[in-house]
PDB file of C-alpha atoms in Angstrom:
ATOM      1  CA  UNK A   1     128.977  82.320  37.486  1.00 97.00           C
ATOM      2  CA  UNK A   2     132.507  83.634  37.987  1.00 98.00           C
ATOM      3  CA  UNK A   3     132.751  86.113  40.636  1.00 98.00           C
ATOM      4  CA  UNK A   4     135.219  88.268  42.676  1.00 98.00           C
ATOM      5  CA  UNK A   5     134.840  90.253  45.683  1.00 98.00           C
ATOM      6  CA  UNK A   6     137.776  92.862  46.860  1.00 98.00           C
ATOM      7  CA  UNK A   7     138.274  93.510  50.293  1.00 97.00           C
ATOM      8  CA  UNK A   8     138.632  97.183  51.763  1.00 96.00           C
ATOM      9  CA  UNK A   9     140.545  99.831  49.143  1.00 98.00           C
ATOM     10  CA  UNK A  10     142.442 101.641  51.582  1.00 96.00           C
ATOM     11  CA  UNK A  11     142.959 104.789  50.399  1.00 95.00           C
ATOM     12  CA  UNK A  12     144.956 106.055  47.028  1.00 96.00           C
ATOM     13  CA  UNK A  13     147.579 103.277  47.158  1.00 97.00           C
ATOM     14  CA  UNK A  14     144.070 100.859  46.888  1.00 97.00           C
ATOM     15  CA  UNK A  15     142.563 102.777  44.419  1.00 97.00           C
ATOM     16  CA  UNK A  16     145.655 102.849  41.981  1.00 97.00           C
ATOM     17  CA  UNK A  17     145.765  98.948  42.495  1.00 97.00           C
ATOM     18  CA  UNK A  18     142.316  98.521  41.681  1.00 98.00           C
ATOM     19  CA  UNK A  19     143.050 100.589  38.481  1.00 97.00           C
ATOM     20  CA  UNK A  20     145.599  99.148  37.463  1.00 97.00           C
ATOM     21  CA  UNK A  21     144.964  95.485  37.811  1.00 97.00           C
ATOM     22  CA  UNK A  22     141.054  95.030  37.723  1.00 98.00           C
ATOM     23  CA  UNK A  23     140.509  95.393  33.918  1.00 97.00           C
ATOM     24  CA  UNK A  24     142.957  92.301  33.427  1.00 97.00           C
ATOM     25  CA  UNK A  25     141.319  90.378  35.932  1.00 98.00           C
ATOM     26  CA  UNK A  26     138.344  90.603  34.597  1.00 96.00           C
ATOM     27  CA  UNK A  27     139.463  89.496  31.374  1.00 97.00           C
ATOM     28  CA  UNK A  28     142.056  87.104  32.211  1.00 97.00           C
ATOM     29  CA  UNK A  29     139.887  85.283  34.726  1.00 98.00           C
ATOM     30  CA  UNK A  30     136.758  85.746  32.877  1.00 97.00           C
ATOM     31  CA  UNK A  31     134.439  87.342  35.577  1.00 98.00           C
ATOM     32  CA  UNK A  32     130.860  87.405  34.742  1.00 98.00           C
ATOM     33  CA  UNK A  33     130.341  90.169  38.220  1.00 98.00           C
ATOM     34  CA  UNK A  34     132.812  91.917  40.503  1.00 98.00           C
ATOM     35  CA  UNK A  35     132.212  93.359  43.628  1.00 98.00           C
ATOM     36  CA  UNK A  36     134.283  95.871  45.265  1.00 98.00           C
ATOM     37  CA  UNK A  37     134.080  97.006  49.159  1.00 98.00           C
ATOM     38  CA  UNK A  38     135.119 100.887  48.866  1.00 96.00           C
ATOM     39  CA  UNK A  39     134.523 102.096  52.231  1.00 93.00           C
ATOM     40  CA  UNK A  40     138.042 103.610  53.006  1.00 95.00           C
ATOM     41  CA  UNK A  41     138.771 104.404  49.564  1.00 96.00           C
ATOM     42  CA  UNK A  42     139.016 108.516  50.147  1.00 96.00           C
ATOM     43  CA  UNK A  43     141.488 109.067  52.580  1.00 93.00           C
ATOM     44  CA  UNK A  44     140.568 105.699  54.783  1.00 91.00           C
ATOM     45  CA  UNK A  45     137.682 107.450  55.723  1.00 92.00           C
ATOM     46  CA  UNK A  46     134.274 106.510  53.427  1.00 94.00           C
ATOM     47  CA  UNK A  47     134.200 107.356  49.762  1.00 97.00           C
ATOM     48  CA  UNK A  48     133.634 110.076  47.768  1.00 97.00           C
ATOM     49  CA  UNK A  49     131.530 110.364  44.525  1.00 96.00           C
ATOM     50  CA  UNK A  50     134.723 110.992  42.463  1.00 97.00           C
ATOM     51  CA  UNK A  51     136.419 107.776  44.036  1.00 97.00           C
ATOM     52  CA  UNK A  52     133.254 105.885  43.857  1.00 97.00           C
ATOM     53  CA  UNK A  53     133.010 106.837  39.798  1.00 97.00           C
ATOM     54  CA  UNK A  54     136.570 105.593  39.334  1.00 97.00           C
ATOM     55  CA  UNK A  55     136.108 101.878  41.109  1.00 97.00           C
ATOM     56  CA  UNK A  56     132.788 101.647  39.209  1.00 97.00           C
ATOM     57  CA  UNK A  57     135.229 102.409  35.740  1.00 97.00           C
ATOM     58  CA  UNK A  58     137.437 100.042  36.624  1.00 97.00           C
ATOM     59  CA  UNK A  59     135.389  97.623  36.736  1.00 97.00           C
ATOM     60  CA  UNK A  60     133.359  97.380  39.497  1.00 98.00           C
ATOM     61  CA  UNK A  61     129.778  95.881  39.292  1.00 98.00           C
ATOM     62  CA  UNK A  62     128.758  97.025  42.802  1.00 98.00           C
ATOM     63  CA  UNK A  63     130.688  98.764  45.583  1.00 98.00           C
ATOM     64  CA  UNK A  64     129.481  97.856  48.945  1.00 98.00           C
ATOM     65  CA  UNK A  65     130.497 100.382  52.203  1.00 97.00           C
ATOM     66  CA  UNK A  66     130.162  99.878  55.948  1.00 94.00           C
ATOM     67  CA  UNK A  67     130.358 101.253  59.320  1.00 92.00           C
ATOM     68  CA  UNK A  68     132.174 104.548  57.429  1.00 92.00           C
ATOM     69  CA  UNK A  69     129.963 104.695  55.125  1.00 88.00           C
ATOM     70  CA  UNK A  70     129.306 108.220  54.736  1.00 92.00           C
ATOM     71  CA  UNK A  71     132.382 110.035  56.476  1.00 92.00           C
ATOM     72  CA  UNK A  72     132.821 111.815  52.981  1.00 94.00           C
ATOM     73  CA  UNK A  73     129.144 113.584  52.869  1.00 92.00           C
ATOM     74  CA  UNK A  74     129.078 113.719  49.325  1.00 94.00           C
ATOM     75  CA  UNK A  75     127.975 110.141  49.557  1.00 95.00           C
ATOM     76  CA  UNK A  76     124.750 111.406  51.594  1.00 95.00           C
ATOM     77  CA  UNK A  77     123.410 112.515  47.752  1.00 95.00           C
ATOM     78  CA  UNK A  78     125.387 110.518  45.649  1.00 96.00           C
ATOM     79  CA  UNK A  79     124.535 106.976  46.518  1.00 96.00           C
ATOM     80  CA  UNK A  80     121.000 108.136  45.948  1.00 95.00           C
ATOM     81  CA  UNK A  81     121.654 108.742  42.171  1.00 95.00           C
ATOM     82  CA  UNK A  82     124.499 105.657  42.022  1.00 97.00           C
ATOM     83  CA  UNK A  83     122.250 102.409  42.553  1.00 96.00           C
ATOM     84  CA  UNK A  84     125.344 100.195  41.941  1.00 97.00           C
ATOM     85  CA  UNK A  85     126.639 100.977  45.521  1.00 98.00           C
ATOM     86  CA  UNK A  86     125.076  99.579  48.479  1.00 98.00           C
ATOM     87  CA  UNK A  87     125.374 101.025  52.408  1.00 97.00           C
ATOM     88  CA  UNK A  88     124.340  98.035  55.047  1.00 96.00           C
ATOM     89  CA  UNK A  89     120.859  96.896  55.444  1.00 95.00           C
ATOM     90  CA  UNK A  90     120.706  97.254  59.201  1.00 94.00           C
ATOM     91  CA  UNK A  91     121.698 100.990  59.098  1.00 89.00           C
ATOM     92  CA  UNK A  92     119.467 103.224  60.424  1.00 84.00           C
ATOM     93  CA  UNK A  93     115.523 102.929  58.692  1.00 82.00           C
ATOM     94  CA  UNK A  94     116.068 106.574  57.273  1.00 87.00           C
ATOM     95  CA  UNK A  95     119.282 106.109  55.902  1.00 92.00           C
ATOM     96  CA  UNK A  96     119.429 107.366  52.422  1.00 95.00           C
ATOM     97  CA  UNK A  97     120.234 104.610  49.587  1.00 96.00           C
ATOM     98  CA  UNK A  98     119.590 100.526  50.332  1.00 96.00           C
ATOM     99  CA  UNK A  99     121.141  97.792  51.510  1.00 96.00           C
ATOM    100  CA  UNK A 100     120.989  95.015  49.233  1.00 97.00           C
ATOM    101  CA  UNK A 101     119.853  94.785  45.341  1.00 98.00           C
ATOM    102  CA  UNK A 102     119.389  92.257  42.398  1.00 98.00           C
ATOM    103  CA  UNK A 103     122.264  92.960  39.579  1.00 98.00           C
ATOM    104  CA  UNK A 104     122.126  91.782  36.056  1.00 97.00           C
ATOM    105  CA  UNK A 105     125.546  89.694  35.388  1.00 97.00           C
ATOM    106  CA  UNK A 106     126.621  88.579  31.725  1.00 95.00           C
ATOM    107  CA  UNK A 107     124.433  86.572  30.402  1.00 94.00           C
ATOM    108  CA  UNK A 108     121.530  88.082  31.791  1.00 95.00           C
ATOM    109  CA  UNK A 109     121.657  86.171  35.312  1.00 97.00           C
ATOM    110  CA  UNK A 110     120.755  87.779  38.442  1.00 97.00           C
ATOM    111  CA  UNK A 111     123.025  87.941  41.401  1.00 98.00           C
ATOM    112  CA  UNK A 112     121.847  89.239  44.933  1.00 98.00           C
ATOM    113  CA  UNK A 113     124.436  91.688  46.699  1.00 98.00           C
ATOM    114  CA  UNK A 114     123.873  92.610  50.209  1.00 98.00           C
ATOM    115  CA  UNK A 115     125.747  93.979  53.296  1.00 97.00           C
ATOM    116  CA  UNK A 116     125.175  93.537  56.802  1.00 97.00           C
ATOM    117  CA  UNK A 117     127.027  95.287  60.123  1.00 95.00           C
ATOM    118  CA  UNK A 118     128.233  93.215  62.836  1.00 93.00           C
ATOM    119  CA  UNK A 119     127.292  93.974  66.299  1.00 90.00           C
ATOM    120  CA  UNK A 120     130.210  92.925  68.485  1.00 88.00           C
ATOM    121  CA  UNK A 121     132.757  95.815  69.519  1.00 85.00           C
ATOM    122  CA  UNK A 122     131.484  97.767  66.748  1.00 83.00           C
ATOM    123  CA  UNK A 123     131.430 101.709  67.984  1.00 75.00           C
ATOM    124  CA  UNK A 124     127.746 101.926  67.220  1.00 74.00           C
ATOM    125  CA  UNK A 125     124.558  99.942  67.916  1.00 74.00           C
ATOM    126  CA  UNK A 126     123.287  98.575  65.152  1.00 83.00           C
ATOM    127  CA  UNK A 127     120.225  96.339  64.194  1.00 89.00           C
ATOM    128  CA  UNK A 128     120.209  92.665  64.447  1.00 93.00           C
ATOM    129  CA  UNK A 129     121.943  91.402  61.079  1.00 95.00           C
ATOM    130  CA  UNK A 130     121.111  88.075  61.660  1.00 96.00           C
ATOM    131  CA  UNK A 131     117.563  89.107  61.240  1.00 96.00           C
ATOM    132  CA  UNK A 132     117.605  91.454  58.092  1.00 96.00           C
ATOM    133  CA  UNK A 133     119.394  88.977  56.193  1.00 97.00           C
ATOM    134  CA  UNK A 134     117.359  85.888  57.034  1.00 97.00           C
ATOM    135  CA  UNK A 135     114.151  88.140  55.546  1.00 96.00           C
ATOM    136  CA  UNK A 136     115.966  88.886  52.717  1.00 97.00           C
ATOM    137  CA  UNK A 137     117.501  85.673  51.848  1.00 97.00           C
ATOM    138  CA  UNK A 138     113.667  83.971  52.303  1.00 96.00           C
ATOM    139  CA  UNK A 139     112.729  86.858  49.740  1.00 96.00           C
ATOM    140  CA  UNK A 140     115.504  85.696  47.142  1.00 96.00           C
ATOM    141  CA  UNK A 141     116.427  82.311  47.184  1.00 95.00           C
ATOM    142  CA  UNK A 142     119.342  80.806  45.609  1.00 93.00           C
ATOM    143  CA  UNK A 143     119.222  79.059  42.077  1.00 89.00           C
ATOM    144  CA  UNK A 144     115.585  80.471  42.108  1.00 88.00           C
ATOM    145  CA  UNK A 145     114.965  84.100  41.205  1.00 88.00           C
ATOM    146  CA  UNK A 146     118.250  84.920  41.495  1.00 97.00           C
ATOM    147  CA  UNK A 147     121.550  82.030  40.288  1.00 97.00           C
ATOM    148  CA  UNK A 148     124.154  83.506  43.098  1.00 98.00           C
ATOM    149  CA  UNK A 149     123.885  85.631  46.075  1.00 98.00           C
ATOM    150  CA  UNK A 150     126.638  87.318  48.084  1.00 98.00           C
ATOM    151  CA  UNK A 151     126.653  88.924  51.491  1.00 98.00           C
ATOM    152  CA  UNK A 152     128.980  91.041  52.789  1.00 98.00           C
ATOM    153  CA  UNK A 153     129.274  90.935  56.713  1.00 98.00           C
ATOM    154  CA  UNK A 154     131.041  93.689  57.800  1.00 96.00           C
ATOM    155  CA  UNK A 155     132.052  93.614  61.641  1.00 95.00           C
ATOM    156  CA  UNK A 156     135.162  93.189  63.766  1.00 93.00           C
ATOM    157  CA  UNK A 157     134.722  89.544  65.623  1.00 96.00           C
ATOM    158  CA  UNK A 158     135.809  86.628  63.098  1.00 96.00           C
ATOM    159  CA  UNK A 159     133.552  84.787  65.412  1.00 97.00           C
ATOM    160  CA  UNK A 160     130.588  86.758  64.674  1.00 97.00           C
ATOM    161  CA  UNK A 161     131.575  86.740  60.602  1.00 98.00           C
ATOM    162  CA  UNK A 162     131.524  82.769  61.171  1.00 98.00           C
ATOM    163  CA  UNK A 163     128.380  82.623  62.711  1.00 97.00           C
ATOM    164  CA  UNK A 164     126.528  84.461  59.820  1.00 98.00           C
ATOM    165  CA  UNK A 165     128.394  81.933  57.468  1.00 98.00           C
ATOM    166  CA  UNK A 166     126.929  79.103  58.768  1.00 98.00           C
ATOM    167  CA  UNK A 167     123.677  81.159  59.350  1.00 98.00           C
ATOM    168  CA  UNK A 168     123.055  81.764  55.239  1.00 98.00           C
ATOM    169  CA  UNK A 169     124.814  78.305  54.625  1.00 98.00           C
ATOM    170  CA  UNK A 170     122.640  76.552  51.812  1.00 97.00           C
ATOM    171  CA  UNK A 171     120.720  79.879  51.421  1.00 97.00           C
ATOM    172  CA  UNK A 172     123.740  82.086  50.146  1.00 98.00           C
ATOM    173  CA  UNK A 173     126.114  81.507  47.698  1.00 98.00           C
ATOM    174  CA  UNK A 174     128.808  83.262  49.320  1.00 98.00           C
ATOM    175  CA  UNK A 175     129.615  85.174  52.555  1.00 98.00           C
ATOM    176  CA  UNK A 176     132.436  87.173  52.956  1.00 98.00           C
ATOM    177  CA  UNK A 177     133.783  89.321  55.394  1.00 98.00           C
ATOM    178  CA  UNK A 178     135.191  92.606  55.670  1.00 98.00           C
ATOM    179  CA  UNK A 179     136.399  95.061  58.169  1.00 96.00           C
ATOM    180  CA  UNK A 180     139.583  94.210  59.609  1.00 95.00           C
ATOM    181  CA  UNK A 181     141.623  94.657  56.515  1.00 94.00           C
ATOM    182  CA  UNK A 182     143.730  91.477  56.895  1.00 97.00           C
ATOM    183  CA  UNK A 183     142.869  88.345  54.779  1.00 97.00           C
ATOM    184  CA  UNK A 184     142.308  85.237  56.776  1.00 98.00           C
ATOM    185  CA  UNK A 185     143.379  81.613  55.831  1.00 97.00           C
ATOM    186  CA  UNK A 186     139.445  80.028  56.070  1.00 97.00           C
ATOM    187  CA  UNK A 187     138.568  80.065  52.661  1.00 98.00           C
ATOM    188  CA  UNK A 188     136.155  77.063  52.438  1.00 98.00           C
ATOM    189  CA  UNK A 189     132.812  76.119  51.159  1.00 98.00           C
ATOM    190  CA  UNK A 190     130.890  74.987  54.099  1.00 98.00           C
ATOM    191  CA  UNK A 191     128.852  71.578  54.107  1.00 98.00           C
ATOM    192  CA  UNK A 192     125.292  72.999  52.669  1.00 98.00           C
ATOM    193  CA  UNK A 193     127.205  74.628  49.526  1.00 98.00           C
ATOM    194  CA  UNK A 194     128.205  78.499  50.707  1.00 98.00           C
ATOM    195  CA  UNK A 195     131.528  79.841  49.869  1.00 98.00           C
ATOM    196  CA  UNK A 196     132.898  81.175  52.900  1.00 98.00           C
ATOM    197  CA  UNK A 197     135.895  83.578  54.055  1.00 98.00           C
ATOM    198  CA  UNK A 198     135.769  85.685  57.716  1.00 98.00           C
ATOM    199  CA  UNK A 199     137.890  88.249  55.720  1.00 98.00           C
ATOM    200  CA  UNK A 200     138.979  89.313  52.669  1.00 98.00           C
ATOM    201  CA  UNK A 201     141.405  91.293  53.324  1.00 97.00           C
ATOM    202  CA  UNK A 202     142.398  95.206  52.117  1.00 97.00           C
ATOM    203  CA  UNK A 203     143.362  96.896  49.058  1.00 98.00           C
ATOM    204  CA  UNK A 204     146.014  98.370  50.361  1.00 97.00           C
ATOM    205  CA  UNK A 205     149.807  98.759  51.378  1.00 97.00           C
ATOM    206  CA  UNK A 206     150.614  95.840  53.461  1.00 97.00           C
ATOM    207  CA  UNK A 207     153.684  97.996  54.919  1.00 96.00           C
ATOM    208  CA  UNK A 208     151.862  99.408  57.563  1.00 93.00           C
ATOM    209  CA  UNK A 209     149.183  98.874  60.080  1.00 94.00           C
ATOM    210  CA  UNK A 210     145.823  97.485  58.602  1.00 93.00           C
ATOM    211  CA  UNK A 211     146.489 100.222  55.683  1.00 90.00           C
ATOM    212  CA  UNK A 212     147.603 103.522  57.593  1.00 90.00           C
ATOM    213  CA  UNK A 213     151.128 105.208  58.226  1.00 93.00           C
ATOM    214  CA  UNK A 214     152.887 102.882  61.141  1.00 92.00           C
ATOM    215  CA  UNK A 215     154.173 105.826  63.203  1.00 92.00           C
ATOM    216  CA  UNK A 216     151.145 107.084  64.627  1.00 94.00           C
ATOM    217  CA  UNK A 217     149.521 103.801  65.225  1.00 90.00           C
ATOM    218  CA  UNK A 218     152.696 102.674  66.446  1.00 93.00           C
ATOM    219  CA  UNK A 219     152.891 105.988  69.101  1.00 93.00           C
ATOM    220  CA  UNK A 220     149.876 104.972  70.246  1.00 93.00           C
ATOM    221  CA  UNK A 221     149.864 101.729  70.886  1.00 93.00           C
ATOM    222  CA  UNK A 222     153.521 102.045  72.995  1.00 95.00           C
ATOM    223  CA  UNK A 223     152.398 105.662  74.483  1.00 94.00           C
ATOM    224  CA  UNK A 224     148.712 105.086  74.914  1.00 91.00           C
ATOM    225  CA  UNK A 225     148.527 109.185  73.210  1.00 89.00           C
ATOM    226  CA  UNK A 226     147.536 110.332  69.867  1.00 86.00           C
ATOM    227  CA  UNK A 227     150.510 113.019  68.567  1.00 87.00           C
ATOM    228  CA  UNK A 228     148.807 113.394  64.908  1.00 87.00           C
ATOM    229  CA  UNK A 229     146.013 111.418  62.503  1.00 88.00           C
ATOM    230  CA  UNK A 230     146.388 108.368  60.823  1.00 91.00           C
ATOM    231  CA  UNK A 231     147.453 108.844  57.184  1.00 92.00           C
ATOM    232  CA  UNK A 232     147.171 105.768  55.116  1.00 91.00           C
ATOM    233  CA  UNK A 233     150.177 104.215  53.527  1.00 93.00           C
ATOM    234  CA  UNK A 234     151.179 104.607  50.242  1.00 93.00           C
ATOM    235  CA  UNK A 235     153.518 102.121  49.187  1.00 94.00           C
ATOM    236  CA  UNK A 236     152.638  99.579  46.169  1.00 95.00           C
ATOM    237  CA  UNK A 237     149.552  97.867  47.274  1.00 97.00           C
ATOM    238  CA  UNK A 238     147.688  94.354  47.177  1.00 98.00           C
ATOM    239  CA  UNK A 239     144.479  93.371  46.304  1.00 98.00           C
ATOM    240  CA  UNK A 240     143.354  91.080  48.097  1.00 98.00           C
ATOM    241  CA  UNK A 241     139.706  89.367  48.004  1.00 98.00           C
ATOM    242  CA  UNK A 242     138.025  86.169  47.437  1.00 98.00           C
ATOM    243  CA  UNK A 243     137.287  84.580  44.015  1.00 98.00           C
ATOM    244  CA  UNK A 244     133.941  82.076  43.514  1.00 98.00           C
ATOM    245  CA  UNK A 245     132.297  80.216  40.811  1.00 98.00           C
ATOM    246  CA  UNK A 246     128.852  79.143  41.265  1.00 98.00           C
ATOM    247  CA  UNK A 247     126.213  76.649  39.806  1.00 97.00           C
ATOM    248  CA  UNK A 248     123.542  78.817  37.839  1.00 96.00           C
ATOM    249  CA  UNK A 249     121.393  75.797  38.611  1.00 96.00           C
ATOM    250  CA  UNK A 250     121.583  75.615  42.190  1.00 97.00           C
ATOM    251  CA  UNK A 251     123.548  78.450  43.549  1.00 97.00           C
ATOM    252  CA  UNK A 252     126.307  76.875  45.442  1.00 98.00           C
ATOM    253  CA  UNK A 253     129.813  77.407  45.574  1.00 98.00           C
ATOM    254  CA  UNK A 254     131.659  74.892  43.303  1.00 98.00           C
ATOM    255  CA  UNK A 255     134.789  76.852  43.605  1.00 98.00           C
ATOM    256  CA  UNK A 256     136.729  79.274  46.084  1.00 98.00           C
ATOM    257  CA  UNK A 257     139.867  81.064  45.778  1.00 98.00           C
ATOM    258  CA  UNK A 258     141.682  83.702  47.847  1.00 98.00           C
ATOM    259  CA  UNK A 259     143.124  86.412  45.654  1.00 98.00           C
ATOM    260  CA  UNK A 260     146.212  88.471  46.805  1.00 98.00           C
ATOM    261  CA  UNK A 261     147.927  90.167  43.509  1.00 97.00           C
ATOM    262  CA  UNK A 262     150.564  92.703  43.873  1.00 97.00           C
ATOM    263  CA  UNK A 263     152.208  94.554  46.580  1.00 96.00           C
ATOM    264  CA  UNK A 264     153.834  92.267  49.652  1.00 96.00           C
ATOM    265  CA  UNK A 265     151.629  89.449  50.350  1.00 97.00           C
ATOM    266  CA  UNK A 266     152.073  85.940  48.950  1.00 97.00           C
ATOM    267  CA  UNK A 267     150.432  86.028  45.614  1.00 97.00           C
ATOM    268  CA  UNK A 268     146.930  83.891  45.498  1.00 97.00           C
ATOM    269  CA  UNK A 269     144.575  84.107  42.984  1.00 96.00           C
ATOM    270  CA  UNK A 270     142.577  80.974  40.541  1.00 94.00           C
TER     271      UNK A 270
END
């Protein structure tokens, strides 16, 4: 199975990259199931039901969230009629929608897609992700009921993101991480067969700071005061993300990829 995961859209200039270049990727690359992490998409604060429509258009198979999940409150009702987009597992019990879910790729395989929250300097407590996914991934295992699995750990600490790497290693087909909007150099399949990145990097202007306006950021890291809000940047963006092909059979990784296309980062793709 040939599959792609995007990294944080950061706001409009993400969205209009997603747009514009997903379709082709899809057909150039021949994806069999995309997956697209839209939690700053509106504004780089959650995402709206009108946003989450127009990633799901463009191609999008599933749209996972995160810690902002739903800043836009829209997405309180919406994700509730939209099963295609997933909020973490360890969020609260009572959280409307779910965490993970078994999609239908082409051909009629089934792929697992679940996120997770991180627990180091995250704002919020969450529940233990460690143990949420290990039930889960006993429930579906790899090359059995489902060819391919993906989790998407969502948390600041690369060291954390590593950890639940080699945690689902041999039981996942691929973790990836997400969060901190900047793409790190780790791409790798680790020894028991899981395709592996701590981050996936944003869709999103690379001219600025992780996706918003520099000037504010910038005032506040030299002043230590906040003057305005954080705006994100809207310059030509890049998507970034990770691309994996899998053994139906089995459900390793046989192949990993970063992806950077557009914008100001090196370009990286298969």
């Amino acid at each position: 199975m040939k599959i792609l995961f995007l990294g944080d859209v950061m706001g409009r200039a993400g969205r209009t990259a997603v747009a514009e270049r997903l379709p082709a990727l899809r057909r150039d690359w021949g994806l069999d199931f995309v997956v697209v992490n839209g939690e700053n998409a509106t504004s780089g604060m959650g995402l709206s039901g009108a946003h989450a429509k127009a990633l799901l258009e463009a191609g999008a198979d599933c749209i996972t969230l995160g810690d902002h999940a739903f800043d836009q409150r829209d997405m309180l009702q919406f994700i509730e009629r939209e099963k295609r987009i997933l909020r973490p597992l360890n969020f609260a019990k009572d959280a409307p929608g779910r965490g993970a879910a078994v999609f239908t790729a082409t051909g009629g395989r089934k792929i697992l897609v679940a996120q997770v929250l991180g627990q180091i300097f995250m704002k919020r407590p969450f529940a233990d992700p460690f143990s949420d996914i290990d039930a889960l991934l006993r429930a579906h295992p790899r090359g059995g009921m489902v060819a391919a699995s993906l989790v998407d750990m969502h948390c600041e600490a690369t060291s954390e993101k590593m950890a639940m790497g080699h945690f689902c290693d041999g039981r996942a087909s691929v973790v990836v991480g997400t969060h901190t909007h900047v793409p790190t150099a780790d791409a790798q399949i680790l020894p028991k067969g899981t395709g592996f990145q701590s981050d996936a990097g944003m869709c999103g202007d690379y001219n600025s700071v992780i996706g918003m306006e520099k000037a504010e950021p910038m005032r506040r890291f030299v002043t230590g005061m906040p003057k305005g809000r954080f705006t994100p940047a809207l310059e030509e963006a890049t998507v970034s993300g990770l691309y994996v092909e899998t053994d139906d059979r089995t459900g390793e990784t046989t192949r990993i990829e970063m992806v950077r296309q557009g914008g100001r980062l090196a370009q990286a793709g298969p």
